[in-house]
Amino acid sequence: MTLTRATRADALSGRFRPPGDKSISHRALMLGAISIGLTRISGLLESADVLATANALESLGAGIKRDGDDWLVEGCGIGGLKAPVDVLNMGNSGTGARLLMGIIASHPFSTIVSGDASLNERPMGRIIEPLTQMGATFEARDGGRLPLTLKGATSPLPLTYTLPVPSAQVKSAILLAALNTPGETTITEPIPCRDHTERMLAHFGADLHLKADADGRRIILRGERELTGRPVHVPADPSSAAFPLVAALICPGSQITLEGICANPLRTGLFDTLREMGADIAFGPAQEQDGEPVTDITCRASTLKGITVPPERAPAMIDEYPVLAIAAAMAKGTTTMRGLGELRIKESDRLAAMAKGLAACGVDVEELDDGLIIHGKGNIPGGAKVESHLDHRIAMSFLVLGIAAENPVEITGGATIDTSFPGFAKAMNGLGAHITEEKTSP
Ligand code: S3P
């Protein structure tokens, strides 16, 4: 077993580019694999999650190889994927599994999809339901869980669907299935969630239109149009940037700059929330890169105060609540975050994992059905061992806590960090943190 330990740091300083955006990396590989011609991807996140997607797409017939620092994808065209000869193992990745099942749902062959212990506990019913309406059939484990067998539709049907939860994975699975479906598929999202799929589909030449009306945002996709392989420059992941950013905010005297961050407004809720808490965060000028806004972000250590986080902001910062909870624990006053039932079905039950870990570190925290209330005192005792629950963001959050706490914090299962942020400890130590790894007997 590996124990990862974070010890209190002095001021953090420096600049670096966090790894490529996980959501965009999965999508770039997938759209490349179903386009005509070559897609060159630079800045791809080379993490366990994304490599699982690359392997799965190769098993489905796409050509994928590393070329210098880039990745090259030779696509099969719309409807051109082939039945894999083995189980597709999607590792820890909900995004990889759900989006890929969307693509396969409109290909006429059977596939078995599985994952690690965390992924195999996560609900797939939310994609099974609309993809079944499009003509796919699923045989899943109880509770709509992986491993499952998916038989793609021979004659897929277009769908008109209103998203019951603001989930970009559900929206994207339907859009990807619709690419090989005749006619027009229309998705209505009453509450907008990350729109990387729509932006990248436009970049690859899909027949896609957006409309907004009283019911929300409508996405209309006409299927069976070929996509053309395109260069994709993957910006740095704001969800990964969140960890050094919060660490710098709560370590007195710090100032760091994070370069090339995706500033898509449906991903920047954490920065708005931290600013409301008093954080000094400055965005540089934004540049458009393959349909996504990209910018540098500079932040300085700040005295934070507790706030009530607006629940309607949740989709724009859904992956950032664990690290927000660390900022809230270091703030002065009470921070209330609600409307977060979705956090119970992420890589772990993040509300339970955060509440337990914070309490072990001496933080006054209340766990609600749909959120957390954290009573911050401006300092954290620390001095605990916290379980990562096979969840990269839980692991990184408690290492950030350890960087600012009075006593060192250890986490178990730190290898899970490679899911989204390979080289996390090295990058943090480059800014002045003290994160060490120690192998212990099993
Ligand atoms: C993602 C969507 C979100 C997010 C996940 C990545 C995506 O999940 O939590 O980390 O890339 O589409 P939901 O669709 O479940 O909200």
Short mmCIF file of C-alpha atoms and ligand atoms in Angstrom, two decimals:
data_model
loop_
_atom_site.label_atom_id
_atom_site.label_comp_id
_atom_site.label_asym_id
_atom_site.label_seq_id
_atom_site.Cartn_x
_atom_site.Cartn_y
_atom_site.Cartn_z
CA MET A 1 0.00 0.00 0.00
CA THR A 2 1.17 3.55 -0.64
CA LEU A 3 0.75 6.37 1.86
CA THR A 4 1.02 9.91 0.51
CA ARG A 5 1.80 12.60 3.08
CA ALA A 6 1.40 16.37 2.82
CA THR A 7 3.19 18.55 5.37
CA ARG A 8 2.58 22.24 6.02
CA ALA A 9 4.26 24.41 3.41
CA ASP A 10 5.53 27.97 3.43
CA ALA A 11 4.34 30.29 0.70
CA LEU A 12 3.77 28.63 -2.70
CA SER A 13 5.13 30.41 -5.75
CA GLY A 14 5.77 29.87 -9.44
CA ARG A 15 3.86 29.12 -12.60
CA PHE A 16 2.97 25.97 -14.49
CA ARG A 17 0.48 24.47 -16.90
CA PRO A 18 -1.77 21.84 -15.32
CA PRO A 19 -2.46 18.73 -17.43
CA GLY A 20 -4.91 18.72 -20.32
CA ASP A 21 -8.64 18.91 -19.69
CA LYS A 22 -10.07 15.46 -19.02
CA SER A 23 -13.50 16.09 -20.56
CA ILE A 24 -12.02 17.57 -23.73
CA SER A 25 -9.37 14.82 -24.00
CA HIS A 26 -11.98 12.02 -23.98
CA ARG A 27 -14.06 13.86 -26.56
CA ALA A 28 -11.11 14.63 -28.86
CA LEU A 29 -10.18 10.93 -29.03
CA MET A 30 -13.79 9.86 -29.56
CA LEU A 31 -14.64 12.38 -32.27
CA GLY A 32 -11.30 11.67 -33.96
CA ALA A 33 -12.16 7.95 -33.96
CA ILE A 34 -15.47 8.48 -35.79
CA SER A 35 -14.27 11.13 -38.25
CA ILE A 36 -12.89 10.74 -41.72
CA GLY A 37 -9.13 11.29 -41.86
CA LEU A 38 -6.55 12.24 -39.26
CA THR A 39 -7.05 14.11 -36.00
CA ARG A 40 -3.89 15.48 -34.37
CA ILE A 41 -4.35 16.15 -30.67
CA SER A 42 -1.87 18.23 -28.72
CA GLY A 43 -1.95 18.63 -24.94
CA LEU A 44 -3.96 15.42 -24.47
CA LEU A 45 -4.30 14.41 -20.82
CA GLU A 46 -2.21 11.23 -20.61
CA SER A 47 -3.99 9.90 -17.55
CA ALA A 48 -5.32 6.45 -16.73
CA ASP A 49 -8.90 7.53 -17.56
CA VAL A 50 -8.10 8.95 -20.97
CA LEU A 51 -5.77 6.07 -21.90
CA ALA A 52 -8.64 3.66 -21.11
CA THR A 53 -10.73 5.53 -23.69
CA ALA A 54 -7.88 5.40 -26.22
CA ASN A 55 -7.51 1.63 -25.71
CA ALA A 56 -11.25 1.07 -26.07
CA LEU A 57 -11.39 3.09 -29.30
CA GLU A 58 -8.47 1.06 -30.69
CA SER A 59 -10.37 -2.14 -29.87
CA LEU A 60 -13.28 -0.67 -31.86
CA GLY A 61 -11.07 -0.19 -34.92
CA ALA A 62 -9.69 3.36 -34.70
CA GLY A 63 -5.96 3.91 -35.27
CA ILE A 64 -4.45 5.72 -32.26
CA LYS A 65 -0.76 6.45 -31.71
CA ARG A 66 1.51 8.87 -29.95
CA ASP A 67 3.49 11.09 -32.33
CA GLY A 68 6.14 13.11 -30.46
CA ASP A 69 4.20 15.09 -27.87
CA ASP A 70 0.95 14.76 -29.87
CA TRP A 71 -1.52 11.95 -30.46
CA LEU A 72 -2.77 10.95 -33.88
CA VAL A 73 -6.18 9.39 -34.41
CA GLU A 74 -7.10 7.74 -37.70
CA GLY A 75 -10.90 7.73 -37.79
CA CYS A 76 -13.31 5.11 -39.13
CA GLY A 77 -16.07 7.53 -40.17
CA ILE A 78 -19.63 7.73 -38.87
CA GLY A 79 -20.96 4.22 -38.25
CA GLY A 80 -17.58 2.70 -39.13
CA LEU A 81 -16.53 1.18 -35.79
CA LYS A 82 -16.18 -2.63 -35.52
CA ALA A 83 -17.22 -5.07 -32.80
CA PRO A 84 -14.43 -5.46 -30.23
CA VAL A 85 -13.14 -8.97 -29.55
CA ASP A 86 -12.80 -8.42 -25.79
CA VAL A 87 -14.44 -6.60 -22.90
CA LEU A 88 -13.97 -2.81 -22.98
CA ASN A 89 -12.48 -1.93 -19.62
CA MET A 90 -13.09 1.76 -18.90
CA GLY A 91 -11.13 1.77 -15.64
CA ASN A 92 -12.30 4.50 -13.25
CA SER A 93 -13.91 6.69 -15.90
CA GLY A 94 -17.62 7.51 -15.86
CA THR A 95 -17.11 9.93 -18.75
CA GLY A 96 -15.25 7.37 -20.86
CA ALA A 97 -17.83 4.65 -20.17
CA ARG A 98 -20.98 6.73 -20.67
CA LEU A 99 -19.83 8.60 -23.77
CA LEU A 100 -18.45 5.48 -25.42
CA MET A 101 -21.70 3.62 -24.80
CA GLY A 102 -23.43 6.53 -26.55
CA ILE A 103 -21.28 6.00 -29.65
CA ILE A 104 -21.73 2.22 -29.62
CA ALA A 105 -25.52 2.48 -29.11
CA SER A 106 -25.98 3.29 -32.80
CA HIS A 107 -23.56 0.63 -34.10
CA PRO A 108 -25.15 -2.79 -34.81
CA PHE A 109 -22.97 -5.05 -32.65
CA SER A 110 -22.63 -6.29 -29.08
CA THR A 111 -20.06 -5.02 -26.59
CA ILE A 112 -19.33 -5.84 -22.97
CA VAL A 113 -18.36 -2.81 -20.90
CA SER A 114 -16.75 -2.97 -17.47
CA GLY A 115 -14.68 -0.84 -15.11
CA ASP A 116 -12.88 -0.78 -11.79
CA ALA A 117 -14.56 -1.28 -8.41
CA SER A 118 -15.62 2.40 -8.25
CA LEU A 119 -17.01 2.62 -11.81
CA ASN A 120 -18.86 -0.70 -11.47
CA GLU A 121 -20.88 0.81 -8.61
CA ARG A 122 -21.99 3.92 -10.53
CA PRO A 123 -25.48 4.16 -12.03
CA MET A 124 -25.75 3.73 -15.81
CA GLY A 125 -29.58 3.91 -15.87
CA ARG A 126 -29.38 7.59 -16.80
CA ILE A 127 -27.89 6.70 -20.21
CA ILE A 128 -29.54 3.30 -20.57
CA GLU A 129 -32.97 4.94 -20.56
CA PRO A 130 -32.53 7.40 -23.49
CA LEU A 131 -30.25 5.07 -25.49
CA THR A 132 -32.87 2.31 -25.18
CA GLN A 133 -35.41 4.73 -26.64
CA MET A 134 -33.02 5.13 -29.58
CA GLY A 135 -33.08 1.36 -30.16
CA ALA A 136 -30.10 -0.01 -28.20
CA THR A 137 -30.56 -2.86 -25.72
CA PHE A 138 -28.71 -3.29 -22.44
CA GLU A 139 -28.26 -6.16 -20.05
CA ALA A 140 -26.80 -4.64 -16.92
CA ARG A 141 -26.09 -5.80 -13.40
CA ASP A 142 -28.74 -4.95 -10.78
CA GLY A 143 -29.21 -1.23 -10.33
CA GLY A 144 -28.22 -0.56 -13.95
CA ARG A 145 -24.56 -1.04 -13.16
CA LEU A 146 -21.50 -2.31 -15.04
CA PRO A 147 -20.42 -4.79 -16.23
CA LEU A 148 -23.11 -4.72 -18.90
CA THR A 149 -23.71 -5.97 -22.40
CA LEU A 150 -24.80 -3.36 -24.89
CA LYS A 151 -26.30 -4.30 -28.24
CA GLY A 152 -26.30 -1.29 -30.53
CA ALA A 153 -29.36 -0.47 -32.63
CA THR A 154 -29.49 -1.80 -36.19
CA SER A 155 -31.91 0.99 -37.18
CA PRO A 156 -31.37 3.74 -34.60
CA LEU A 157 -34.18 6.21 -34.00
CA PRO A 158 -33.78 9.94 -33.43
CA LEU A 159 -34.79 11.15 -30.00
CA THR A 160 -36.46 14.19 -28.50
CA TYR A 161 -35.36 14.30 -24.89
CA THR A 162 -35.36 16.64 -21.90
CA LEU A 163 -32.43 16.01 -19.55
CA PRO A 164 -33.82 14.99 -16.14
CA VAL A 165 -30.46 15.82 -14.48
CA PRO A 166 -27.98 18.44 -15.64
CA SER A 167 -25.44 15.83 -16.77
CA ALA A 168 -23.04 16.49 -19.62
CA GLN A 169 -22.32 12.78 -19.76
CA VAL A 170 -25.98 11.97 -20.48
CA LYS A 171 -26.30 14.82 -22.98
CA SER A 172 -23.09 13.76 -24.74
CA ALA A 173 -24.00 10.06 -24.86
CA ILE A 174 -27.24 10.95 -26.70
CA LEU A 175 -25.49 13.37 -29.08
CA LEU A 176 -22.82 10.80 -29.92
CA ALA A 177 -25.47 8.13 -30.58
CA ALA A 178 -27.34 10.64 -32.74
CA LEU A 179 -24.35 11.07 -35.06
CA ASN A 180 -25.08 7.68 -36.67
CA THR A 181 -28.87 8.05 -36.49
CA PRO A 182 -30.99 9.32 -39.38
CA GLY A 183 -33.08 12.45 -38.74
CA GLU A 184 -32.96 15.10 -36.06
CA THR A 185 -32.27 14.45 -32.38
CA THR A 186 -33.24 17.27 -30.04
CA ILE A 187 -32.07 17.58 -26.44
CA THR A 188 -33.47 20.20 -24.09
CA GLU A 189 -31.43 21.09 -21.04
CA PRO A 190 -33.43 23.09 -18.49
CA ILE A 191 -30.18 23.77 -16.57
CA PRO A 192 -27.10 24.15 -18.81
CA CYS A 193 -24.11 21.90 -18.10
CA ARG A 194 -20.65 21.71 -19.70
CA ASP A 195 -20.91 22.04 -23.48
CA HIS A 196 -17.57 20.66 -24.69
CA THR A 197 -19.29 18.05 -26.87
CA GLU A 198 -21.36 20.68 -28.68
CA ARG A 199 -18.32 22.94 -29.17
CA MET A 200 -16.17 20.09 -30.46
CA LEU A 201 -18.91 18.71 -32.71
CA ALA A 202 -19.12 22.14 -34.36
CA HIS A 203 -15.30 22.11 -34.73
CA PHE A 204 -15.49 18.71 -36.54
CA GLY A 205 -18.25 19.92 -38.87
CA ALA A 206 -21.38 18.27 -37.37
CA ASP A 207 -24.84 19.47 -38.39
CA LEU A 208 -25.64 21.00 -34.99
CA HIS A 209 -27.80 23.95 -33.98
CA LEU A 210 -28.45 25.59 -30.63
CA LYS A 211 -31.60 27.44 -29.60
CA ALA A 212 -32.63 28.97 -26.31
CA ASP A 213 -36.22 29.43 -25.18
CA ALA A 214 -38.33 29.43 -22.01
CA ASP A 215 -37.73 25.67 -21.48
CA GLY A 216 -33.96 26.09 -21.53
CA ARG A 217 -31.25 25.39 -24.05
CA ARG A 218 -32.09 23.17 -27.03
CA ILE A 219 -29.44 21.23 -28.96
CA ILE A 220 -30.51 19.93 -32.36
CA LEU A 221 -28.30 17.45 -34.20
CA ARG A 222 -29.01 15.98 -37.62
CA GLY A 223 -27.33 12.61 -37.92
CA GLU A 224 -25.45 10.73 -40.63
CA ARG A 225 -23.28 13.66 -41.68
CA GLU A 226 -19.58 12.68 -41.83
CA LEU A 227 -17.20 14.49 -39.49
CA THR A 228 -13.77 15.60 -40.72
CA GLY A 229 -10.62 14.91 -38.68
CA ARG A 230 -9.35 18.17 -37.20
CA PRO A 231 -6.43 19.38 -35.07
CA VAL A 232 -7.40 19.74 -31.42
CA HIS A 233 -5.33 21.70 -28.88
CA VAL A 234 -6.52 20.56 -25.47
CA PRO A 235 -6.42 23.40 -22.91
CA ALA A 236 -5.39 22.78 -19.28
CA ASP A 237 -8.07 21.42 -16.99
CA PRO A 238 -9.73 23.97 -14.67
CA SER A 239 -10.75 21.10 -12.39
CA SER A 240 -7.08 20.15 -11.97
CA ALA A 241 -6.02 23.80 -11.67
CA ALA A 242 -8.43 24.05 -8.73
CA PHE A 243 -6.04 22.10 -6.45
CA PRO A 244 -2.91 24.28 -6.71
CA LEU A 245 -5.18 27.33 -6.83
CA VAL A 246 -6.88 26.55 -3.50
CA ALA A 247 -3.54 25.52 -2.00
CA ALA A 248 -2.10 28.94 -2.91
CA LEU A 249 -5.14 30.77 -1.54
CA ILE A 250 -4.84 29.10 1.87
CA CYS A 251 -1.02 29.16 2.26
CA PRO A 252 -0.06 32.63 3.54
CA GLY A 253 2.22 34.66 1.27
CA SER A 254 1.58 32.51 -1.84
CA GLN A 255 1.26 33.72 -5.42
CA ILE A 256 1.05 31.35 -8.39
CA THR A 257 0.04 31.50 -12.04
CA LEU A 258 -1.67 28.60 -13.80
CA GLU A 259 -1.24 28.70 -17.55
CA GLY A 260 -3.50 27.87 -20.47
CA ILE A 261 -6.63 27.03 -18.46
CA CYS A 262 -9.94 26.25 -20.17
CA ALA A 263 -12.19 29.14 -19.14
CA ASN A 264 -15.45 27.74 -20.52
CA PRO A 265 -18.13 29.60 -18.50
CA LEU A 266 -19.84 26.28 -17.74
CA ARG A 267 -16.67 25.20 -15.86
CA THR A 268 -15.70 28.31 -13.92
CA GLY A 269 -18.19 28.24 -11.01
CA LEU A 270 -15.44 27.53 -8.46
CA PHE A 271 -13.59 30.72 -9.32
CA ASP A 272 -16.78 32.81 -8.88
CA THR A 273 -17.47 31.11 -5.55
CA LEU A 274 -13.94 31.61 -4.24
CA ARG A 275 -14.04 35.27 -5.25
CA GLU A 276 -17.27 35.65 -3.25
CA MET A 277 -15.34 34.16 -0.32
CA GLY A 278 -12.72 36.90 -0.75
CA ALA A 279 -10.18 35.15 -2.98
CA ASP A 280 -7.75 37.20 -5.05
CA ILE A 281 -8.01 35.47 -8.44
CA ALA A 282 -7.19 37.30 -11.68
CA PHE A 283 -7.89 36.00 -15.20
CA GLY A 284 -5.59 37.10 -18.04
CA PRO A 285 -6.98 37.90 -21.50
CA ALA A 286 -8.89 34.92 -22.96
CA GLN A 287 -8.02 33.43 -26.34
CA GLU A 288 -10.23 31.17 -28.42
CA GLN A 289 -8.66 27.73 -29.06
CA ASP A 290 -10.65 25.25 -31.20
CA GLY A 291 -13.93 26.62 -29.88
CA GLU A 292 -12.93 26.90 -26.20
CA PRO A 293 -11.84 30.07 -24.33
CA VAL A 294 -8.39 29.70 -22.72
CA THR A 295 -6.60 31.95 -20.23
CA ASP A 296 -3.88 32.22 -17.55
CA ILE A 297 -5.06 32.51 -13.94
CA THR A 298 -3.06 34.19 -11.17
CA CYS A 299 -4.04 33.86 -7.53
CA ARG A 300 -2.66 35.16 -4.26
CA ALA A 301 -3.11 33.93 -0.69
CA SER A 302 -6.31 35.47 0.67
CA THR A 303 -8.30 35.67 3.87
CA LEU A 304 -11.45 33.73 3.04
CA LYS A 305 -14.89 34.04 4.62
CA GLY A 306 -17.73 31.52 4.71
CA ILE A 307 -20.63 31.95 2.27
CA THR A 308 -23.74 30.17 1.04
CA VAL A 309 -22.95 28.71 -2.39
CA PRO A 310 -25.89 29.19 -4.80
CA PRO A 311 -27.19 25.66 -5.61
CA GLU A 312 -27.91 26.67 -9.22
CA ARG A 313 -24.17 27.09 -9.73
CA ALA A 314 -23.55 23.37 -9.10
CA PRO A 315 -23.29 22.21 -12.76
CA ALA A 316 -20.54 24.79 -13.41
CA MET A 317 -18.41 23.48 -10.53
CA ILE A 318 -19.70 19.96 -9.94
CA ASP A 319 -16.22 18.40 -9.65
CA GLU A 320 -14.85 21.20 -7.48
CA TYR A 321 -16.86 20.77 -4.25
CA PRO A 322 -14.26 18.55 -2.56
CA VAL A 323 -11.54 21.18 -2.90
CA LEU A 324 -14.02 23.98 -2.17
CA ALA A 325 -14.70 22.19 1.12
CA ILE A 326 -10.98 22.54 1.96
CA ALA A 327 -11.11 26.28 1.23
CA ALA A 328 -14.27 26.50 3.38
CA ALA A 329 -12.52 24.70 6.24
CA MET A 330 -9.71 27.32 6.15
CA ALA A 331 -12.18 30.23 5.81
CA LYS A 332 -13.61 32.09 8.78
CA GLY A 333 -17.33 31.46 9.21
CA THR A 334 -19.90 29.04 7.87
CA THR A 335 -20.03 27.81 4.28
CA THR A 336 -23.20 26.06 3.17
CA MET A 337 -23.28 24.02 -0.03
CA ARG A 338 -26.52 22.32 -1.04
CA GLY A 339 -28.28 20.86 -4.07
CA LEU A 340 -25.45 18.35 -4.40
CA GLY A 341 -27.16 14.94 -4.47
CA GLU A 342 -25.13 14.17 -7.62
CA LEU A 343 -21.95 14.12 -5.52
CA ARG A 344 -23.09 10.88 -3.91
CA ILE A 345 -22.69 9.02 -7.24
CA LYS A 346 -19.32 10.31 -8.43
CA GLU A 347 -16.10 8.25 -8.22
CA SER A 348 -17.05 7.92 -4.53
CA ASP A 349 -19.84 9.30 -2.34
CA ARG A 350 -18.07 12.63 -2.16
CA LEU A 351 -20.31 14.15 0.52
CA ALA A 352 -19.67 11.23 2.88
CA ALA A 353 -15.95 11.03 2.03
CA MET A 354 -15.42 14.77 2.58
CA ALA A 355 -17.45 14.89 5.79
CA LYS A 356 -15.56 11.93 7.25
CA GLY A 357 -12.12 13.17 6.23
CA LEU A 358 -12.73 16.75 7.38
CA ALA A 359 -14.02 15.57 10.76
CA ALA A 360 -10.91 13.37 11.14
CA CYS A 361 -8.78 16.48 10.46
CA GLY A 362 -10.54 18.40 13.23
CA VAL A 363 -12.91 20.44 11.06
CA ASP A 364 -16.43 21.21 12.30
CA VAL A 365 -18.58 19.77 9.47
CA GLU A 366 -22.23 18.71 9.09
CA GLU A 367 -23.22 16.22 6.38
CA LEU A 368 -26.67 16.83 4.85
CA ASP A 369 -28.55 14.60 2.38
CA ASP A 370 -27.65 16.99 -0.42
CA GLY A 371 -24.70 18.95 0.85
CA LEU A 372 -22.27 20.04 3.53
CA ILE A 373 -22.15 22.79 6.13
CA ILE A 374 -18.61 23.67 7.16
CA HIS A 375 -17.83 25.91 10.11
CA GLY A 376 -14.41 27.31 9.28
CA LYS A 377 -12.14 28.73 11.96
CA GLY A 378 -9.26 30.02 9.82
CA ASN A 379 -7.02 27.06 10.69
CA ILE A 380 -7.15 23.25 10.41
CA PRO A 381 -5.58 20.89 12.98
CA GLY A 382 -4.94 18.06 10.44
CA GLY A 383 -2.91 15.11 11.76
CA ALA A 384 -5.16 12.38 10.32
CA LYS A 385 -5.00 9.50 7.86
CA VAL A 386 -7.74 9.84 5.21
CA GLU A 387 -9.00 7.25 2.74
CA SER A 388 -9.15 8.22 -0.94
CA HIS A 389 -12.06 5.80 -1.72
CA LEU A 390 -10.59 5.25 -5.25
CA ASP A 391 -11.43 8.92 -5.88
CA HIS A 392 -8.72 11.18 -7.32
CA ARG A 393 -10.40 14.40 -6.24
CA ILE A 394 -10.82 13.24 -2.65
CA ALA A 395 -7.13 12.27 -2.59
CA MET A 396 -5.91 15.62 -3.97
CA SER A 397 -8.27 17.64 -1.76
CA PHE A 398 -6.86 16.16 1.43
CA LEU A 399 -3.29 16.66 0.23
CA VAL A 400 -4.17 20.33 -0.31
CA LEU A 401 -5.56 20.38 3.21
CA GLY A 402 -2.30 18.88 4.50
CA ILE A 403 -0.31 21.67 2.81
CA ALA A 404 -2.07 24.23 5.02
CA ALA A 405 -2.91 22.23 8.17
CA GLU A 406 -1.02 22.43 11.47
CA ASN A 407 -0.10 18.72 11.38
CA PRO A 408 0.71 16.44 8.40
CA VAL A 409 -2.12 14.62 6.64
CA GLU A 410 -1.72 11.19 5.06
CA ILE A 411 -3.91 9.66 2.39
CA THR A 412 -4.21 6.03 1.34
CA GLY A 413 -4.70 4.97 -2.27
CA GLY A 414 -2.95 8.01 -3.74
CA ALA A 415 -2.32 6.13 -7.02
CA THR A 416 -5.89 7.10 -8.00
CA ILE A 417 -4.60 10.66 -8.60
CA ASP A 418 -3.23 9.41 -11.95
CA THR A 419 -6.85 9.25 -13.11
CA SER A 420 -6.81 12.98 -13.82
CA PHE A 421 -3.54 14.59 -12.64
CA PRO A 422 -0.43 12.47 -13.30
CA GLY A 423 2.57 14.18 -11.66
CA PHE A 424 0.42 15.99 -9.09
CA ALA A 425 2.93 15.69 -6.20
CA LYS A 426 5.85 16.78 -8.42
CA ALA A 427 3.90 19.78 -9.74
CA MET A 428 2.84 20.83 -6.23
CA ASN A 429 6.35 20.34 -4.84
CA GLY A 430 7.65 22.50 -7.70
CA LEU A 431 5.54 25.32 -6.22
CA GLY A 432 6.99 24.73 -2.74
CA ALA A 433 4.71 22.05 -1.25
CA HIS A 434 6.01 19.01 0.67
CA ILE A 435 4.21 15.91 -0.60
CA THR A 436 6.00 12.59 -0.15
CA GLU A 437 5.13 8.98 -0.89
CA GLU A 438 5.95 6.01 1.25
CA LYS A 439 5.39 2.34 0.42
CA THR A 440 4.12 0.39 3.42
CA SER A 441 3.68 -3.37 3.74
CA PRO A 442 0.26 -4.57 2.46
C1 S3P B 1 -18.18 15.21 -17.23
C2 S3P B 1 -19.40 15.54 -16.70
C3 S3P B 1 -19.67 15.58 -15.26
C4 S3P B 1 -18.38 15.62 -14.45
C5 S3P B 1 -17.39 14.61 -14.95
C6 S3P B 1 -17.00 14.93 -16.38
C7 S3P B 1 -18.01 15.16 -18.69
O1 S3P B 1 -20.40 14.43 -14.88
O2 S3P B 1 -18.66 15.38 -13.08
O3 S3P B 1 -16.20 14.65 -14.16
O4 S3P B 1 -16.87 15.14 -19.17
O5 S3P B 1 -19.03 15.14 -19.40
P1 S3P B 1 -22.02 14.37 -14.97
O6 S3P B 1 -22.38 14.30 -16.40
O7 S3P B 1 -22.37 13.11 -14.23
O8 S3P B 1 -22.51 15.60 -14.29
#
